[in-house]
Amino acid sequence: DPTQGIGRVGRLEHPTRLRDFAAAVAVALPDSAPGLLVGGDLDATIETVAVSGGAGDGLLGTARDAGADVFLTADLRHHPASEHLEAGRPYLLCGTHWATEWVGLPPLAARLERAAAAKGRRLATYVSEVVTDPWTLRLSTGS
């Protein structure tokens, strides 16, 4: 439904701490060299989540206006993210562009196959597992 836009907002079944929610998200996303960055009070309670796969810093204000406690997206730039967090919630989870978009592909493939079958047609889908992130290694900095 194109009127719904590219993001979603939902409520968790059970409130949880930011650190625990971030750990669950990190497990759910496919692995990538940069991993998952977390910004905000790690012990804060999270109930409402906004998500947008791919580059989402243009939606920071929209996530805030939606009343989200945390916003999961990718490719957040330093100044937009830090200035956003200075004003409070939503806290931020920043994955990679590829990882935050890829998780939607297997369900989409299954949905397409079901839609074709409902019309008496056969459709075979294949979801590539090629990692398209440009980053291949993460090294810790400092001593």
PDB file of C-alpha atoms in Angstrom, residues 2-137:
ATOM      1  CA  PRO A   2       1.920   3.063  -1.206  1.00  0.00           C
ATOM      2  CA  THR A   3      -0.044   5.356   1.119  1.00  0.00           C
ATOM      3  CA  GLN A   4       1.663   3.748   4.120  1.00  0.00           C
ATOM      4  CA  GLY A   5       5.121   5.119   3.329  1.00  0.00           C
ATOM      5  CA  ILE A   6       8.411   3.322   3.845  1.00  0.00           C
ATOM      6  CA  GLY A   7       8.508   2.956   7.627  1.00  0.00           C
ATOM      7  CA  ARG A   8       6.402   1.311  10.292  1.00  0.00           C
ATOM      8  CA  VAL A   9       5.644   1.961  13.956  1.00  0.00           C
ATOM      9  CA  GLY A  10       4.524  -0.710  16.379  1.00  0.00           C
ATOM     10  CA  ARG A  11       4.324  -1.578  20.056  1.00  0.00           C
ATOM     11  CA  LEU A  12       6.270  -4.347  21.725  1.00  0.00           C
ATOM     12  CA  GLU A  13       4.231  -7.062  23.386  1.00  0.00           C
ATOM     13  CA  HIS A  14       6.292  -6.546  26.555  1.00  0.00           C
ATOM     14  CA  PRO A  15       8.246  -3.387  27.415  1.00  0.00           C
ATOM     15  CA  THR A  16      11.990  -3.968  27.596  1.00  0.00           C
ATOM     16  CA  ARG A  17      15.230  -2.086  28.194  1.00  0.00           C
ATOM     17  CA  LEU A  18      16.992  -0.506  25.229  1.00  0.00           C
ATOM     18  CA  ARG A  19      20.062  -2.714  25.766  1.00  0.00           C
ATOM     19  CA  ASP A  20      17.958  -5.898  25.662  1.00  0.00           C
ATOM     20  CA  PHE A  21      15.976  -4.765  22.635  1.00  0.00           C
ATOM     21  CA  ALA A  22      19.203  -3.871  20.828  1.00  0.00           C
ATOM     22  CA  ALA A  23      20.649  -7.300  21.623  1.00  0.00           C
ATOM     23  CA  ALA A  24      17.542  -8.973  20.160  1.00  0.00           C
ATOM     24  CA  VAL A  25      17.728  -6.817  17.029  1.00  0.00           C
ATOM     25  CA  ALA A  26      21.433  -7.634  16.615  1.00  0.00           C
ATOM     26  CA  VAL A  27      20.600 -11.350  16.658  1.00  0.00           C
ATOM     27  CA  ALA A  28      17.720 -10.898  14.188  1.00  0.00           C
ATOM     28  CA  LEU A  29      19.704  -8.936  11.592  1.00  0.00           C
ATOM     29  CA  PRO A  30      22.051 -10.757   9.235  1.00  0.00           C
ATOM     30  CA  ASP A  31      25.680 -10.356  10.236  1.00  0.00           C
ATOM     31  CA  SER A  32      27.651  -7.462   8.828  1.00  0.00           C
ATOM     32  CA  ALA A  33      31.097  -6.102   9.573  1.00  0.00           C
ATOM     33  CA  PRO A  34      29.865  -2.838  11.169  1.00  0.00           C
ATOM     34  CA  GLY A  35      27.237  -4.628  13.270  1.00  0.00           C
ATOM     35  CA  LEU A  36      24.623  -2.567  15.099  1.00  0.00           C
ATOM     36  CA  LEU A  37      25.232   0.841  16.690  1.00  0.00           C
ATOM     37  CA  VAL A  38      23.107   1.906  19.666  1.00  0.00           C
ATOM     38  CA  GLY A  39      22.472   5.489  20.795  1.00  0.00           C
ATOM     39  CA  GLY A  40      20.575   6.383  23.951  1.00  0.00           C
ATOM     40  CA  ASP A  41      20.020   5.415  27.570  1.00  0.00           C
ATOM     41  CA  LEU A  42      20.710   1.670  27.605  1.00  0.00           C
ATOM     42  CA  ASP A  43      18.533   1.141  30.683  1.00  0.00           C
ATOM     43  CA  ALA A  44      15.544   3.126  29.370  1.00  0.00           C
ATOM     44  CA  THR A  45      12.273   1.282  28.873  1.00  0.00           C
ATOM     45  CA  ILE A  46      11.266   0.712  25.260  1.00  0.00           C
ATOM     46  CA  GLU A  47       7.652   0.124  24.237  1.00  0.00           C
ATOM     47  CA  THR A  48       7.108   1.789  20.844  1.00  0.00           C
ATOM     48  CA  VAL A  49       9.417   1.009  17.933  1.00  0.00           C
ATOM     49  CA  ALA A  50       9.794   2.764  14.571  1.00  0.00           C
ATOM     50  CA  VAL A  51      11.605   0.972  11.740  1.00  0.00           C
ATOM     51  CA  SER A  52      12.751   1.923   8.275  1.00  0.00           C
ATOM     52  CA  GLY A  53      15.100  -0.240   6.258  1.00  0.00           C
ATOM     53  CA  GLY A  54      17.960   1.474   4.489  1.00  0.00           C
ATOM     54  CA  ALA A  55      19.075   5.055   5.031  1.00  0.00           C
ATOM     55  CA  GLY A  56      16.616   6.616   7.472  1.00  0.00           C
ATOM     56  CA  ASP A  57      18.063   9.818   8.883  1.00  0.00           C
ATOM     57  CA  GLY A  58      15.522  11.770   6.865  1.00  0.00           C
ATOM     58  CA  LEU A  59      12.849  10.117   9.018  1.00  0.00           C
ATOM     59  CA  LEU A  60      14.236  11.015  12.451  1.00  0.00           C
ATOM     60  CA  GLY A  61      11.579  13.694  12.979  1.00  0.00           C
ATOM     61  CA  THR A  62       8.831  11.421  11.707  1.00  0.00           C
ATOM     62  CA  ALA A  63       9.849   8.695  14.177  1.00  0.00           C
ATOM     63  CA  ARG A  64       9.821  11.278  16.984  1.00  0.00           C
ATOM     64  CA  ASP A  65       6.418  12.636  15.908  1.00  0.00           C
ATOM     65  CA  ALA A  66       5.058   9.060  15.936  1.00  0.00           C
ATOM     66  CA  GLY A  67       5.961   8.766  19.629  1.00  0.00           C
ATOM     67  CA  ALA A  68       8.561   6.043  19.121  1.00  0.00           C
ATOM     68  CA  ASP A  69      10.885   5.137  21.968  1.00  0.00           C
ATOM     69  CA  VAL A  70      13.480   3.738  19.545  1.00  0.00           C
ATOM     70  CA  PHE A  71      14.092   4.018  15.807  1.00  0.00           C
ATOM     71  CA  LEU A  72      15.805   1.194  13.904  1.00  0.00           C
ATOM     72  CA  THR A  73      17.276   2.213  10.565  1.00  0.00           C
ATOM     73  CA  ALA A  74      20.649   2.432   8.801  1.00  0.00           C
ATOM     74  CA  ASP A  75      23.277   4.801   7.493  1.00  0.00           C
ATOM     75  CA  LEU A  76      22.767   7.428  10.178  1.00  0.00           C
ATOM     76  CA  ARG A  77      25.124  10.373   9.811  1.00  0.00           C
ATOM     77  CA  HIS A  78      26.982  11.758  12.809  1.00  0.00           C
ATOM     78  CA  HIS A  79      25.457  15.237  13.109  1.00  0.00           C
ATOM     79  CA  PRO A  80      21.818  14.340  12.393  1.00  0.00           C
ATOM     80  CA  ALA A  81      22.039  11.437  14.861  1.00  0.00           C
ATOM     81  CA  SER A  82      23.819  13.329  17.653  1.00  0.00           C
ATOM     82  CA  GLU A  83      21.596  16.407  17.333  1.00  0.00           C
ATOM     83  CA  HIS A  84      18.519  14.180  17.308  1.00  0.00           C
ATOM     84  CA  LEU A  85      19.613  12.387  20.489  1.00  0.00           C
ATOM     85  CA  GLU A  86      20.310  15.705  22.237  1.00  0.00           C
ATOM     86  CA  ALA A  87      16.574  16.384  21.956  1.00  0.00           C
ATOM     87  CA  GLY A  88      15.650  12.995  23.443  1.00  0.00           C
ATOM     88  CA  ARG A  89      13.758  10.017  22.128  1.00  0.00           C
ATOM     89  CA  PRO A  90      13.513   8.031  20.061  1.00  0.00           C
ATOM     90  CA  TYR A  91      16.796   6.372  20.827  1.00  0.00           C
ATOM     91  CA  LEU A  92      18.630   5.033  17.810  1.00  0.00           C
ATOM     92  CA  LEU A  93      19.642   1.650  16.455  1.00  0.00           C
ATOM     93  CA  CYS A  94      21.766   1.917  13.333  1.00  0.00           C
ATOM     94  CA  GLY A  95      22.428  -1.198  11.292  1.00  0.00           C
ATOM     95  CA  THR A  96      23.794  -1.403   7.792  1.00  0.00           C
ATOM     96  CA  HIS A  97      21.782  -0.518   4.733  1.00  0.00           C
ATOM     97  CA  TRP A  98      21.949  -4.069   3.397  1.00  0.00           C
ATOM     98  CA  ALA A  99      21.121  -5.801   6.700  1.00  0.00           C
ATOM     99  CA  THR A 100      18.095  -3.627   7.509  1.00  0.00           C
ATOM    100  CA  GLU A 101      16.630  -4.130   4.033  1.00  0.00           C
ATOM    101  CA  TRP A 102      17.553  -7.805   3.542  1.00  0.00           C
ATOM    102  CA  VAL A 103      15.437  -9.063   6.465  1.00  0.00           C
ATOM    103  CA  GLY A 104      12.305  -8.119   4.526  1.00  0.00           C
ATOM    104  CA  LEU A 105      13.206 -10.090   1.408  1.00  0.00           C
ATOM    105  CA  PRO A 106      12.376 -13.676   2.502  1.00  0.00           C
ATOM    106  CA  PRO A 107       8.851 -12.682   3.679  1.00  0.00           C
ATOM    107  CA  LEU A 108       8.348 -10.686   0.480  1.00  0.00           C
ATOM    108  CA  ALA A 109       9.413 -13.658  -1.643  1.00  0.00           C
ATOM    109  CA  ALA A 110       6.965 -15.923   0.196  1.00  0.00           C
ATOM    110  CA  ARG A 111       4.188 -13.351  -0.224  1.00  0.00           C
ATOM    111  CA  LEU A 112       4.817 -13.147  -3.970  1.00  0.00           C
ATOM    112  CA  GLU A 113       4.731 -16.938  -4.296  1.00  0.00           C
ATOM    113  CA  ARG A 114       1.449 -17.134  -2.351  1.00  0.00           C
ATOM    114  CA  ALA A 115      -0.104 -14.367  -4.473  1.00  0.00           C
ATOM    115  CA  ALA A 116       0.873 -16.182  -7.662  1.00  0.00           C
ATOM    116  CA  ALA A 117      -0.495 -19.484  -6.334  1.00  0.00           C
ATOM    117  CA  ALA A 118      -3.790 -17.802  -5.418  1.00  0.00           C
ATOM    118  CA  LYS A 119      -4.123 -16.897  -9.112  1.00  0.00           C
ATOM    119  CA  GLY A 120      -3.294 -20.433 -10.235  1.00  0.00           C
ATOM    120  CA  ARG A 121       0.240 -19.551 -11.269  1.00  0.00           C
ATOM    121  CA  ARG A 122       3.587 -20.905 -10.168  1.00  0.00           C
ATOM    122  CA  LEU A 123       6.317 -18.495  -9.188  1.00  0.00           C
ATOM    123  CA  ALA A 124       9.704 -19.560  -7.857  1.00  0.00           C
ATOM    124  CA  THR A 125      11.683 -16.909  -6.009  1.00  0.00           C
ATOM    125  CA  TYR A 126      15.287 -16.846  -4.920  1.00  0.00           C
ATOM    126  CA  VAL A 127      16.578 -14.406  -2.312  1.00  0.00           C
ATOM    127  CA  SER A 128      20.244 -13.699  -2.847  1.00  0.00           C
ATOM    128  CA  GLU A 129      22.448 -13.966   0.211  1.00  0.00           C
ATOM    129  CA  VAL A 130      25.193 -11.859  -1.323  1.00  0.00           C
ATOM    130  CA  VAL A 131      26.183  -9.202   1.179  1.00  0.00           C
ATOM    131  CA  THR A 132      26.203  -5.878  -0.637  1.00  0.00           C
ATOM    132  CA  ASP A 133      27.595  -3.803   2.238  1.00  0.00           C
ATOM    133  CA  PRO A 134      30.771  -2.059   1.125  1.00  0.00           C
ATOM    134  CA  TRP A 135      32.438  -2.851   4.470  1.00  0.00           C
ATOM    135  CA  THR A 136      34.291  -6.156   4.876  1.00  0.00           C
ATOM    136  CA  LEU A 137      36.093  -5.754   8.188  1.00  0.00           C
TER     137      LEU A 137
END
